[in-house]
Structure formats: structure tokens, C-alpha cells
PDB file of C-alpha atoms in Angstrom:
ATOM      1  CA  UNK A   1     -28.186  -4.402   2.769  1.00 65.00           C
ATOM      2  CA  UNK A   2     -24.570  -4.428   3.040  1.00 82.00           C
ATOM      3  CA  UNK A   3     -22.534  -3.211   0.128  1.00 86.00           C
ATOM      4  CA  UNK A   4     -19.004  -4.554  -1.139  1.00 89.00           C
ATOM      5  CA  UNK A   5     -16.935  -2.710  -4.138  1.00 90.00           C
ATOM      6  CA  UNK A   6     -15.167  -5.619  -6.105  1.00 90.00           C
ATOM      7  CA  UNK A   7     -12.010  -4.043  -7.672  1.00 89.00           C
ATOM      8  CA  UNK A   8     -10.326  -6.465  -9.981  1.00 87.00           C
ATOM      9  CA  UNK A   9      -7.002  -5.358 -11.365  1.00 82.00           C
ATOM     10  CA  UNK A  10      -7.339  -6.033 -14.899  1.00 80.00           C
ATOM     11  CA  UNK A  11      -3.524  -6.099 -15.321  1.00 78.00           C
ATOM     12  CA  UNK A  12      -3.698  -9.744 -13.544  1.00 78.00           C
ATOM     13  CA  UNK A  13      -4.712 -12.651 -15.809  1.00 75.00           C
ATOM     14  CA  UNK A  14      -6.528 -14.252 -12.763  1.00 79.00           C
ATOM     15  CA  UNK A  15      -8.117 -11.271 -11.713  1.00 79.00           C
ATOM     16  CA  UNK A  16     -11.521 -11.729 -14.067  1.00 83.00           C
ATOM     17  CA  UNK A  17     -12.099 -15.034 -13.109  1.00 85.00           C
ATOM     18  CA  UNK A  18     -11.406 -13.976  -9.299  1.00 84.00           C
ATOM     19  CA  UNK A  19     -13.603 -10.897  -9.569  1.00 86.00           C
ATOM     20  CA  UNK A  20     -16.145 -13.620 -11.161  1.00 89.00           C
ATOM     21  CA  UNK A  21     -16.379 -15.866  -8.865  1.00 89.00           C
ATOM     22  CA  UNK A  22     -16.440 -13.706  -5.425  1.00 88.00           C
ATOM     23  CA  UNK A  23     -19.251 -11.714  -7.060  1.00 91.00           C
ATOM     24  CA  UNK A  24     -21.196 -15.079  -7.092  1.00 90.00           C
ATOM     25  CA  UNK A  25     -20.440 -15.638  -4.017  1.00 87.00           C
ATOM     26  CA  UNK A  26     -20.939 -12.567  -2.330  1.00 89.00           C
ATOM     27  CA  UNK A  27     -24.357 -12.385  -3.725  1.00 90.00           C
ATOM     28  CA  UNK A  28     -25.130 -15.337  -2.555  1.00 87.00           C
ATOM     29  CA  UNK A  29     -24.325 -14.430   0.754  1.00 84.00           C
ATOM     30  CA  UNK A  30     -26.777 -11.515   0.856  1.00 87.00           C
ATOM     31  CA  UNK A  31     -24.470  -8.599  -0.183  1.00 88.00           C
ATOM     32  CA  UNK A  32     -24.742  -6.114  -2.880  1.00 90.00           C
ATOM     33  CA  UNK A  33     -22.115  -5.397  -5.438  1.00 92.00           C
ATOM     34  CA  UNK A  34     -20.612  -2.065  -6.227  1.00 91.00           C
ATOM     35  CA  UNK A  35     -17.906  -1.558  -8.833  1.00 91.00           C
ATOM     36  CA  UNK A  36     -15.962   0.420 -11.282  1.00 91.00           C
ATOM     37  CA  UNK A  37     -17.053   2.187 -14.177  1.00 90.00           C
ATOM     38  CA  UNK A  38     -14.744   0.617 -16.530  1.00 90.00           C
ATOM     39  CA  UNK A  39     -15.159  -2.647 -15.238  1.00 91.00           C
ATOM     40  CA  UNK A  40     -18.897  -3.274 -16.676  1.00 92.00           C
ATOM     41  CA  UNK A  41     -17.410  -6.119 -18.863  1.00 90.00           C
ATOM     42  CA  UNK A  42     -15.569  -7.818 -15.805  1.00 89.00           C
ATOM     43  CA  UNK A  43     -17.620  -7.461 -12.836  1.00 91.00           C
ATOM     44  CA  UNK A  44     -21.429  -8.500 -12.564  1.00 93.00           C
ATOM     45  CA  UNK A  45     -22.438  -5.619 -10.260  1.00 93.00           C
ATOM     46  CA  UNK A  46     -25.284  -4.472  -8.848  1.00 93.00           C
ATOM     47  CA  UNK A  47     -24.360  -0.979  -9.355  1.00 92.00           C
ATOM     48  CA  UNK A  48     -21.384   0.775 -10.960  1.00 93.00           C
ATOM     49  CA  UNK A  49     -19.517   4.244  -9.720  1.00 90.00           C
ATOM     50  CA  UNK A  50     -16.566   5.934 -10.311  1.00 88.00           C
ATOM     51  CA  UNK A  51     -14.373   8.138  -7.540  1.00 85.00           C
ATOM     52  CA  UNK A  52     -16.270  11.068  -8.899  1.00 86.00           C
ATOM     53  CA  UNK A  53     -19.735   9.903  -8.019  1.00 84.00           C
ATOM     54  CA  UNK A  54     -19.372   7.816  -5.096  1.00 84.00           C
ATOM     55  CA  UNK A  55     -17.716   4.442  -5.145  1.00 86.00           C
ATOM     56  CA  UNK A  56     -16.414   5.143  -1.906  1.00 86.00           C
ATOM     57  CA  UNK A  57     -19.194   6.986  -0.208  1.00 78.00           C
ATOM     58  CA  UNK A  58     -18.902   6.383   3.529  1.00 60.00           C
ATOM     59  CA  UNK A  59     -21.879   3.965   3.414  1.00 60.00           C
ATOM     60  CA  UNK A  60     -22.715   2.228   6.512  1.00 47.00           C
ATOM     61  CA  UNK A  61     -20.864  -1.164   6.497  1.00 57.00           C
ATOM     62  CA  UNK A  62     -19.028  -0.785   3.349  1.00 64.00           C
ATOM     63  CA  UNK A  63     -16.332  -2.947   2.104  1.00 73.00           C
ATOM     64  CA  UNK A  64     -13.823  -2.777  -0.386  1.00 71.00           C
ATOM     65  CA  UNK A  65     -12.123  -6.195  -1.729  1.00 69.00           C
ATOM     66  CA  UNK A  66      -9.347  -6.008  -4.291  1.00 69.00           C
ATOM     67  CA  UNK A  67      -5.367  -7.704  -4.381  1.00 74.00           C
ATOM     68  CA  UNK A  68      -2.434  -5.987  -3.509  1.00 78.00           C
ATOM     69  CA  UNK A  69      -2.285  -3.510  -6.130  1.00 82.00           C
ATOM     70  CA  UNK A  70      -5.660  -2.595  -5.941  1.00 83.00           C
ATOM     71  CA  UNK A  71      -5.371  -1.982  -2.306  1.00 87.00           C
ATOM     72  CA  UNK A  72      -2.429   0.142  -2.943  1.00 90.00           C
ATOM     73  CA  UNK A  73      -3.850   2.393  -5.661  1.00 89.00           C
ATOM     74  CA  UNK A  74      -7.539   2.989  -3.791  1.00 89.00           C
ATOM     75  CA  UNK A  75      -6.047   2.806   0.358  1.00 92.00           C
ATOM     76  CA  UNK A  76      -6.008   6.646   0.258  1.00 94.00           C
ATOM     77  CA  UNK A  77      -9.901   6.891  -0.988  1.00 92.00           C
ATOM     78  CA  UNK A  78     -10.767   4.044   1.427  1.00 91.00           C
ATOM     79  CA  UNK A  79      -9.283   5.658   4.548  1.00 93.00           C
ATOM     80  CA  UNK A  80     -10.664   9.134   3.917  1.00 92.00           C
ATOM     81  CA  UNK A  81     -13.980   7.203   4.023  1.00 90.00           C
ATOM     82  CA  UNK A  82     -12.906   5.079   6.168  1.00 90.00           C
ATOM     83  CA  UNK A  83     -13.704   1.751   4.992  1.00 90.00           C
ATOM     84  CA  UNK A  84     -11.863  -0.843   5.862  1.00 90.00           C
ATOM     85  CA  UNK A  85     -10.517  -3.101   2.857  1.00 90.00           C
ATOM     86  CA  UNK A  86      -9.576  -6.881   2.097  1.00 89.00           C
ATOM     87  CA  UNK A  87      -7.895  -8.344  -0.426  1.00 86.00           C
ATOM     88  CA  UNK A  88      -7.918 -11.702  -2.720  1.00 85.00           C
ATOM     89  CA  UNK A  89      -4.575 -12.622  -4.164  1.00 80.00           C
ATOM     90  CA  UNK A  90      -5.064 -13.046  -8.008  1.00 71.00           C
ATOM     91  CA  UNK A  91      -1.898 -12.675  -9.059  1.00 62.00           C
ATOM     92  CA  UNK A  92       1.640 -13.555  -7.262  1.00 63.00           C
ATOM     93  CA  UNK A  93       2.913 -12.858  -3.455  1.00 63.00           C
ATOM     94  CA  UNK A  94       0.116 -10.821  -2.680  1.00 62.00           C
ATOM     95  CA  UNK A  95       1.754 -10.139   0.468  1.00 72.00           C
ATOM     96  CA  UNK A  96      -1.277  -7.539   1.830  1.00 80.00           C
ATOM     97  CA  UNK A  97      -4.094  -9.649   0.542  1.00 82.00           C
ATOM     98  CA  UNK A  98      -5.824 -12.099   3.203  1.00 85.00           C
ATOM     99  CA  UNK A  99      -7.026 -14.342   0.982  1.00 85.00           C
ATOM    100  CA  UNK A 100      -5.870 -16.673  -2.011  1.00 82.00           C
ATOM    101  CA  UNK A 101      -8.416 -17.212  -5.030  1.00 81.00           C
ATOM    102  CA  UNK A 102      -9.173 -20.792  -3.508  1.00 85.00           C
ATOM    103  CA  UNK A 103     -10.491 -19.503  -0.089  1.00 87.00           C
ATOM    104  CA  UNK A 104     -13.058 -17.170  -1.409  1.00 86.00           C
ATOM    105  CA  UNK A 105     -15.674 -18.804   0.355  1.00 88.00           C
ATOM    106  CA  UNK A 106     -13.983 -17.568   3.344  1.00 88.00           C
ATOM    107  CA  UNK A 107     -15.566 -14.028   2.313  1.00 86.00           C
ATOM    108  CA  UNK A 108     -18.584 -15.352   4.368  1.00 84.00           C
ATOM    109  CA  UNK A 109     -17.462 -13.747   7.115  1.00 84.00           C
ATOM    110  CA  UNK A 110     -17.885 -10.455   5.353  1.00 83.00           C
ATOM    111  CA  UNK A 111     -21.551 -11.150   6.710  1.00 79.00           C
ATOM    112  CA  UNK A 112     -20.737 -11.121  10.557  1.00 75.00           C
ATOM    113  CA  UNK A 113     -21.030  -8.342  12.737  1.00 70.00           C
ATOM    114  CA  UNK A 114     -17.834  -7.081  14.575  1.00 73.00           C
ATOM    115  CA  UNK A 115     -15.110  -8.157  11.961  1.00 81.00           C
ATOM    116  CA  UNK A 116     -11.802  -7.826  13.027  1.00 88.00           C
ATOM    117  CA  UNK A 117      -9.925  -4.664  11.684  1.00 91.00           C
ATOM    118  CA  UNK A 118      -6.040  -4.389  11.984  1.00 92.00           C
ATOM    119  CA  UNK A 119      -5.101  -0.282  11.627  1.00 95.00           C
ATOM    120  CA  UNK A 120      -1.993   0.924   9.106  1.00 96.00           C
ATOM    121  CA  UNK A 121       0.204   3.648   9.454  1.00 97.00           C
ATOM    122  CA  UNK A 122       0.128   5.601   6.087  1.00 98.00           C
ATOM    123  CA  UNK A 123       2.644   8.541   4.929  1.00 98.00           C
ATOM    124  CA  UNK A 124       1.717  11.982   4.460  1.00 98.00           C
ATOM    125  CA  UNK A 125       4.095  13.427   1.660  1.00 98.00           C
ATOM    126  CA  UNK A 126       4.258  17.570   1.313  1.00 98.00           C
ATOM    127  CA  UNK A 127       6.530  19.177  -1.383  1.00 96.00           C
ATOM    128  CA  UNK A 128       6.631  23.500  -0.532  1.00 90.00           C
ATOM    129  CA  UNK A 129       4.099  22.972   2.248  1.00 91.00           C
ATOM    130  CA  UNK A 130       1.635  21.386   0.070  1.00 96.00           C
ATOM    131  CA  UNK A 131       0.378  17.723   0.579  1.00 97.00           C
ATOM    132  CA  UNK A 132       1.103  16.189  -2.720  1.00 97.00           C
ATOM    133  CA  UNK A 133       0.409  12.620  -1.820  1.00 97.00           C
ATOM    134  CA  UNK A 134      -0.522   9.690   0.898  1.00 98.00           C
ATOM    135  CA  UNK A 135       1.041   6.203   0.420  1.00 98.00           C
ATOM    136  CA  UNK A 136       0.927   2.410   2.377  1.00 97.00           C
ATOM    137  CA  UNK A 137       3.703   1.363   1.585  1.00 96.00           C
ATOM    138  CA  UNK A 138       6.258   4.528   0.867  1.00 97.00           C
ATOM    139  CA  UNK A 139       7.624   7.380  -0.733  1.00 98.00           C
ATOM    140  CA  UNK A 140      10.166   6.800  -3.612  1.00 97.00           C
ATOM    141  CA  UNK A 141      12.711   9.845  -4.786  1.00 96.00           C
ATOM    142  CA  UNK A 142      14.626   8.140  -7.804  1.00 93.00           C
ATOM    143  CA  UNK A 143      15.668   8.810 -11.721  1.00 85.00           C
ATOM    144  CA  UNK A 144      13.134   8.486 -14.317  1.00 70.00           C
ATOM    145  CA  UNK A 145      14.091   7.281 -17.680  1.00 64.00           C
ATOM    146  CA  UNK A 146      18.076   8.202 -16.657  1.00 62.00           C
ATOM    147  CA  UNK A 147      20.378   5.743 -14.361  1.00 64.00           C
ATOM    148  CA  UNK A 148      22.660   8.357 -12.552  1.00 75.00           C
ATOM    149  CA  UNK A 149      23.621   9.102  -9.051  1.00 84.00           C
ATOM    150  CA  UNK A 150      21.745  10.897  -6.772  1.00 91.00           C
ATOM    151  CA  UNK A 151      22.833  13.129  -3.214  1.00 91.00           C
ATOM    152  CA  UNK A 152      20.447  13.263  -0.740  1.00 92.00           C
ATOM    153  CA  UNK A 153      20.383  14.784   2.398  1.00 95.00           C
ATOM    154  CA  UNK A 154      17.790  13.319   5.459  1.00 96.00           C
ATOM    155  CA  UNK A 155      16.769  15.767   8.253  1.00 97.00           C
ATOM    156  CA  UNK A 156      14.774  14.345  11.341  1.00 97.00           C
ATOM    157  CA  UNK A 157      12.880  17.029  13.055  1.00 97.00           C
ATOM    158  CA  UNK A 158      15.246  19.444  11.632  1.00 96.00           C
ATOM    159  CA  UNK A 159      18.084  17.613  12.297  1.00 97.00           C
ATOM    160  CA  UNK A 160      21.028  16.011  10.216  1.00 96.00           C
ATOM    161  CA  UNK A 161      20.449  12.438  10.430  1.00 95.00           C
ATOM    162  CA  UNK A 162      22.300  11.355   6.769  1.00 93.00           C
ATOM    163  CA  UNK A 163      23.493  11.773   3.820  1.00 92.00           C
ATOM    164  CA  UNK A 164      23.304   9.198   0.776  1.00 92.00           C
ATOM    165  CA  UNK A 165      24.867   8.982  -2.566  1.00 91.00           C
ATOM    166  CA  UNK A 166      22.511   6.250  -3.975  1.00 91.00           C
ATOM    167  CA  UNK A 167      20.163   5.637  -7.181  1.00 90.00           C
ATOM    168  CA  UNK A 168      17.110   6.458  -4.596  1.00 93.00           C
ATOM    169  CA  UNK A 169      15.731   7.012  -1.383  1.00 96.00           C
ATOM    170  CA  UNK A 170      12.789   5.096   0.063  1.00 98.00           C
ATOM    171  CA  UNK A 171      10.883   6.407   3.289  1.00 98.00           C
ATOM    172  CA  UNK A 172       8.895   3.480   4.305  1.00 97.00           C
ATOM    173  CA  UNK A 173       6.126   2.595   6.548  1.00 98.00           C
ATOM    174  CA  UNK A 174       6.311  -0.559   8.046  1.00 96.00           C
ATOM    175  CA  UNK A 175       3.347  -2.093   5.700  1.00 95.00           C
ATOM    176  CA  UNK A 176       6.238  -1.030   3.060  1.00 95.00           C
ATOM    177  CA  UNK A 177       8.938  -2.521   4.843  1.00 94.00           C
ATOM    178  CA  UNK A 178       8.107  -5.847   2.848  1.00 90.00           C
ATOM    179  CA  UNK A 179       7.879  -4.285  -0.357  1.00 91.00           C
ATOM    180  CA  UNK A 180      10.749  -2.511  -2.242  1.00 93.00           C
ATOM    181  CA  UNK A 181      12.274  -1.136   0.827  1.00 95.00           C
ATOM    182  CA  UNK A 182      13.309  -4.721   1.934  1.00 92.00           C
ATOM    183  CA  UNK A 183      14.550  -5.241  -1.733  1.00 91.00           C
ATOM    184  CA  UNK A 184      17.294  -2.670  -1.102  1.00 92.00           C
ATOM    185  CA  UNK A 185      18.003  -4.286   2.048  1.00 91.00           C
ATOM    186  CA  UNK A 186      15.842  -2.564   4.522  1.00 94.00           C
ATOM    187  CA  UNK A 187      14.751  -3.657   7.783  1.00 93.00           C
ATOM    188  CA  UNK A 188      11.430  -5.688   8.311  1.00 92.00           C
ATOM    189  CA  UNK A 189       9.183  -4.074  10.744  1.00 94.00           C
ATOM    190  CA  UNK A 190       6.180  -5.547  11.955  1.00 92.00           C
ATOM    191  CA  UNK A 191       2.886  -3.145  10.660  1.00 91.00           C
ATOM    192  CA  UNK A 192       1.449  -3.314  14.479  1.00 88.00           C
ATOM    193  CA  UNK A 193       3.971  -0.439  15.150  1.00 93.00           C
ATOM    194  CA  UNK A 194       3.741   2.944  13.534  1.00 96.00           C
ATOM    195  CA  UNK A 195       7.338   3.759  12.595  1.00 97.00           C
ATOM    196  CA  UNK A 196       9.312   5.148   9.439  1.00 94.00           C
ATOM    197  CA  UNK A 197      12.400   3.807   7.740  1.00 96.00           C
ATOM    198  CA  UNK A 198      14.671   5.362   5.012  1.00 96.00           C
ATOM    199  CA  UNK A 199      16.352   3.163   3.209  1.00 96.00           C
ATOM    200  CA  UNK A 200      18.641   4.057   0.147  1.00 95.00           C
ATOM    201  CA  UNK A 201      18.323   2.568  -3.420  1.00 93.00           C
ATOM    202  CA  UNK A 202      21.893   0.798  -4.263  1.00 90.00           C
ATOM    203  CA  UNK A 203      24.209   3.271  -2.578  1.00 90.00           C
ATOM    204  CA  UNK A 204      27.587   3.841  -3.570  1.00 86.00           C
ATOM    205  CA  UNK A 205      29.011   3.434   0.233  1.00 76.00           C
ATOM    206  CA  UNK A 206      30.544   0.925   2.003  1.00 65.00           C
ATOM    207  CA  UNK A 207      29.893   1.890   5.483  1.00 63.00           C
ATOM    208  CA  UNK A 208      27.987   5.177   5.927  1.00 63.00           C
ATOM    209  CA  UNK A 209      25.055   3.719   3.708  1.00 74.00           C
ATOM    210  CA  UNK A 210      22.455   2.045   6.469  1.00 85.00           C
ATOM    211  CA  UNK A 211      19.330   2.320   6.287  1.00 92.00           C
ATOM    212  CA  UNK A 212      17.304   4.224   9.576  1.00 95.00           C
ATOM    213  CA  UNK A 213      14.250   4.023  11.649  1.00 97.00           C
ATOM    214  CA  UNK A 214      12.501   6.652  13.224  1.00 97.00           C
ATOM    215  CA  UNK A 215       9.190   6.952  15.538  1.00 97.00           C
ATOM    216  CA  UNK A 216       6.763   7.937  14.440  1.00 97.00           C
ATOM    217  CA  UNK A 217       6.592  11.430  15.658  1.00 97.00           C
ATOM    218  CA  UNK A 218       9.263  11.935  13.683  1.00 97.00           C
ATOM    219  CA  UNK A 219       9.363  14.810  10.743  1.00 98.00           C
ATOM    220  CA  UNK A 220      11.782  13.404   8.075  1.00 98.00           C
ATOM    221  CA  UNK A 221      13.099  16.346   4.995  1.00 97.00           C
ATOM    222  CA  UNK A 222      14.932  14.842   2.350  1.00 97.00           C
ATOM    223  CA  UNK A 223      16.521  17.156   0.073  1.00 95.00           C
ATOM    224  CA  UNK A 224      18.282  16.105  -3.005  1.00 91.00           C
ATOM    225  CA  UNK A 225      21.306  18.283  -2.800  1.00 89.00           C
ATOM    226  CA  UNK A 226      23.289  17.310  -6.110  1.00 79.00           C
ATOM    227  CA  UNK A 227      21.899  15.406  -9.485  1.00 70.00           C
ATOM    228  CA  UNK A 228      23.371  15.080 -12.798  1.00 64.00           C
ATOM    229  CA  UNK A 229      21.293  16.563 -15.775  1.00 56.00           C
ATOM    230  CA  UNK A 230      18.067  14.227 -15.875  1.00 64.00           C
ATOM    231  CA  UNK A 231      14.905  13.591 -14.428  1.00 80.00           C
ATOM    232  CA  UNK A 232      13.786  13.097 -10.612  1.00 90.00           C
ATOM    233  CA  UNK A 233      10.308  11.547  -9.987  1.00 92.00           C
ATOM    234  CA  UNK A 234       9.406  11.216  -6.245  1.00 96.00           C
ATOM    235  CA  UNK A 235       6.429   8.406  -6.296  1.00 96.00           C
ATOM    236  CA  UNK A 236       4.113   7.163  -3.571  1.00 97.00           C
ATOM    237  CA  UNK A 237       3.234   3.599  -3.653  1.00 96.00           C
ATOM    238  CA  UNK A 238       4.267   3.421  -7.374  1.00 93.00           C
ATOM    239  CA  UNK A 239       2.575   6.505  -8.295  1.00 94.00           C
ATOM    240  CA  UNK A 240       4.413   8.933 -10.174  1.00 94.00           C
ATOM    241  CA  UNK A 241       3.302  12.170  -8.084  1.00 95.00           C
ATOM    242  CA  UNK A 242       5.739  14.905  -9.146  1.00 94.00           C
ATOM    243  CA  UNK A 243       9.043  15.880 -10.764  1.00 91.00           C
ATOM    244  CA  UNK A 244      11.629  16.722  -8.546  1.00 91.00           C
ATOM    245  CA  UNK A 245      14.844  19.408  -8.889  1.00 88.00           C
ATOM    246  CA  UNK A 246      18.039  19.726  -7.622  1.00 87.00           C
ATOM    247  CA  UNK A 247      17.677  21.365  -3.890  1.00 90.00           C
ATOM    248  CA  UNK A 248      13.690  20.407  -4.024  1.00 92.00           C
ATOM    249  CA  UNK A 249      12.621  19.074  -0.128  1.00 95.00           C
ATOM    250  CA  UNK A 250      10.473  16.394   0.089  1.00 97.00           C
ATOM    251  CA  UNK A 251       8.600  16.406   3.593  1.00 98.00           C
ATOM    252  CA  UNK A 252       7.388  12.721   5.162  1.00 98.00           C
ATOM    253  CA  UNK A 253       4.966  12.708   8.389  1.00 98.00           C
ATOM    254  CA  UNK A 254       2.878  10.240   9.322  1.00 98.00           C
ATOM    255  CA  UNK A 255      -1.196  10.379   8.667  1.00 98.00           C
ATOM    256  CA  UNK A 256      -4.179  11.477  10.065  1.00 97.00           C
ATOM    257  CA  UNK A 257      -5.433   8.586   7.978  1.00 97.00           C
ATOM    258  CA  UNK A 258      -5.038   5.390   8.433  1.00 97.00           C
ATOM    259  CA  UNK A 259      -5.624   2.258   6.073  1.00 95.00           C
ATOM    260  CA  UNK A 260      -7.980  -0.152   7.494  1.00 93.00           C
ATOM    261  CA  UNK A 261      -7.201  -4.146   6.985  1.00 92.00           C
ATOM    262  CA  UNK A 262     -10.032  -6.688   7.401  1.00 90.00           C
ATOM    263  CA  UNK A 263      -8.753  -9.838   9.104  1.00 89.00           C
ATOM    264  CA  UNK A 264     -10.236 -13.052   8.910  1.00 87.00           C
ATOM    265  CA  UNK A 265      -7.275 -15.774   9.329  1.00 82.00           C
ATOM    266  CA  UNK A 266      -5.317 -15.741  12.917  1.00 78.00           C
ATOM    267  CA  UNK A 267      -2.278 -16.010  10.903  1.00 70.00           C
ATOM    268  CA  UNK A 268       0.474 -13.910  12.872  1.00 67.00           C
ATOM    269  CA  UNK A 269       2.675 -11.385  10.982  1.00 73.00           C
ATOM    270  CA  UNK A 270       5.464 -13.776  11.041  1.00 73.00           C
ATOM    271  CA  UNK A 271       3.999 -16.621  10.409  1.00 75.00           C
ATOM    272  CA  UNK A 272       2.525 -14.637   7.029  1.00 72.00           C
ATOM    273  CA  UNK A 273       6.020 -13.312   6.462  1.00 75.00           C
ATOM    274  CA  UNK A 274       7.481 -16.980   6.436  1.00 75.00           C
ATOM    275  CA  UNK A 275       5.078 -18.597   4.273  1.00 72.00           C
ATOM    276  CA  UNK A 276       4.564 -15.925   1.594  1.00 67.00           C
ATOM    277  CA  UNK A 277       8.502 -15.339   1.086  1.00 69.00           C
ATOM    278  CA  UNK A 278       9.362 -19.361   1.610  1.00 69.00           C
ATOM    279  CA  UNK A 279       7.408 -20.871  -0.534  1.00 55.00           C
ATOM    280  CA  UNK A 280       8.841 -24.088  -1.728  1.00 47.00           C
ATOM    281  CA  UNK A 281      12.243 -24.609   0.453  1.00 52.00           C
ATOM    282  CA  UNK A 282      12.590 -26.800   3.186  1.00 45.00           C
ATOM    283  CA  UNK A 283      13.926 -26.315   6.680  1.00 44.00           C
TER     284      UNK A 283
END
């Protein structure tokens, strides 16, 4: 039998009665229902794991099915096992989710043999030589608590490529090129390619202050070379990872891993892009 893990994000007020109601329906349709621990009182499961003792064993034609937050805090567990994900938009945009809570029933095709499985580039983040982190979407260097300038130098394979004076940096995949890196004014970059950007939180420039992409054989260093008394948190896909001094290198490569998207609309990336962020106007 086939098994799914249904990971609601309880922070959603929609995500319950989501959870709810693609349980039922994945049970109907012949598949068995992992989930969470601390989601006994949410999700109906057949059986219930945490990390620690196997939610995401590599078990022959596992699935994971969450929205776009859930995606983002479990695509590093998922890829290592490599199990490809989907999500159900219970909550807003839900920009990496393939389904809204009324199509549900389209998690029928769940059932079929040789689903359709679109790859993503994910960042490898290494502070002293030590891989601290893996993100989706990107790797954040910004103030905690404290609003204050930041320098930052940006190597490229061990070359200057910039230098920002800006409340942040973002190194950005292309998945993440529609999340807070476009926010700050980023480029969009279709996910089919594997690429990096660095884009700059609010910089205090007005030229020199454009945000970059590189291949993805690229080796991007960014070191924050001056900072004001106050806290530095570098973050990966919202996580806080690890606090960050002045002169402290943060190393971005792409991933051996590699977060895998179950598709089951023929929507094209563009066609996605224009509906979820035009919602409403006319043309």
C-alpha cells in the first residue's frame, strides 16, 4: 500500500479542515496515512512518526503533502529521502502548492503510476567549512531584533563581484526568486533553471545596488565586513540557523539534493506566476 504523510501547518486556520478532508479522501482512494506526532488531534492517521523515528523513511512510493510552509520547513528531510512532495494551499498565495483546498479530489492522481516530478535547485549554506543549513527558497544575512546598516562583501569563485550597504542580503534560488527576494526587487527566474541570485535588503545606493545572477557552478562568499553593535542572524528559508559576527563568511553552493515537486496541473510557470500574483485586476 502506498503511504502519504499529511502535514498540516497548524499556524493556518484552514489547515485542520484541509488536513481533514484530504485524509478522507486519500483513504478513500486506497492510501495509507502517515503523520506527525503532535498532530494526533488534527490528522486521522493511520500511523503517527516523528523525524526521529521515521516519518520520512525512504519508503517505496512515499508522498509528502503539506502548503507552502510546510514544504519549506520539511524540503530538506524530503530530499535526503528523496520523496517527492505536493502541496494544498490552506492559507494565502501558496505560490509552491499545486493545489487549492477546493481541488483536493484532484489528489486522485496520487494513485497513478509514473506521476510527473518537476526537480528544484536547493542551497547548500557552510559557515567555517561546516554545512550549517539547506534551503528552497534562500539564504537570509540580516539584523535581528536591531534595524541598522549592514556592509557586505560578495565573492564569486573567489572573486569580487560586490559590495552592499543594505539592511540584508538574500542569495536566492530561483524557487526563491518569488518569495522575499522579489520583494526587495529581485529578478524572477523561472525554477526549470538552476541558478543563484543575490539580491540586497533595502540598500542605501542609488546605482551600485543591483541585484546579480550567477550559474550555478558558481561559489558565492559573503562576508559582512562592517556592522554596528547588534545582532546578525543568517536564516535559511525563515529558519534562524546561526548568529553571525562582524568579518564571519557565509559560503552558498548549490546541492547535491534536490527538492522534488509533484505536478498534476499543466499550468506553465508563467501562467502560475500571473494568476497567483494577479488575482482580482483586469487587463
Amino acid at each position: 500500500m502506498k503511504n502519504i504523510a499529511v502535514l498540516p501547518n497548524r499556524q493556518k486556520a484552514r489547515a485542520a479542515s484541509a488536513a481533514a478532508e484530504a485524509v478522507r479522501f486519500l483513504r478513500r482512494c486506497g492510501l495509507r496515512i502517515l503523520a506527525e506526532e503532535e498532530n494526533r488531534d488534527i490528522v486521522d492517521a493511520d500511523e503517527y512518526r516523528s523525524l526521529e523515528t521515521g516519518l520520512f523513511a525512504a519508503e517505496h512510493d512515499g508522498r509528502v503533502a503539506g502548503g507552502d510552509g510546510t514544504l519549506l520547513r520539511y524540503a530538506t528531510e524530503a530530499a535526503k529521502a528523496e520523496l517527492p512532495v505536493i502541496g494544498v494551499n490552506s492559507g494565502t498565495l501558496g505560490y509552491l502548492t499545486e493545489l487549492e483546498q477546493n481541488e483536493i479530489p484532484q489528489l486522485a492522481a496520487l494513485c497513478d503510476d509514473g506521476l510527473r516530478i518537476e526537480e528544484r535547485m536547493m542551497l547548500e549554506s557552510s559557515l567555517d567549512g561546516r554545512i550549517v543549513d539547506y534551503a528552497l527558497n534562500e539564504a537570509l544575512i540580516s539584523r535581528g531584533a536591531a534595524v541598522r546598516m549592514l556592509e557586505f562583501r560578495l565573492d564569486c569563485d573567489g572573486t569580487a563581484a560586490a559590495t552592499y550597504r543594505a539592511d540584508g542580503l538574500i542569495l536566492s534560488t530561483p524557487t526563491g526568486s518569488t518569495a522575499y527576494a522579489m520583494s526587495a526587487g529581485g529578478p524572477i527566474v523561472d525554477p526549470r533553471l538552476d541558478a543563484f541570485t543575490a539580491c540586497p535588503v533595502c540598500p542605501h545606493a542609488f546605482a551600485a545596488a543591483r541585484a546579480l545572477v550567477f550559474s550555478p557552478e558558481s561559489v558565492l562568499t559573503a562576508t559582512v565586513t562592517a556592522a554596528e553593535a547588534g545582532d546578525i542572524q543568517l536564516s535559511c528559508d525563515g529558519r534562524a540557523v546561526a548568529a553571525l559576527q562582524s568579518g564571519d563568511c557565509l559560503t552558498v553552493r548549490r546541492a547535491a539534493l534536490r527538492t522534488r515537486l509533484i505536478r498534476i496541473k499543466r499550468d506553465a510557470f508563467y501562467q502560475t506566476l500571473y494568476r497567483k500574483f494577479n488575482a482580482g485586476r483586469s487587463i
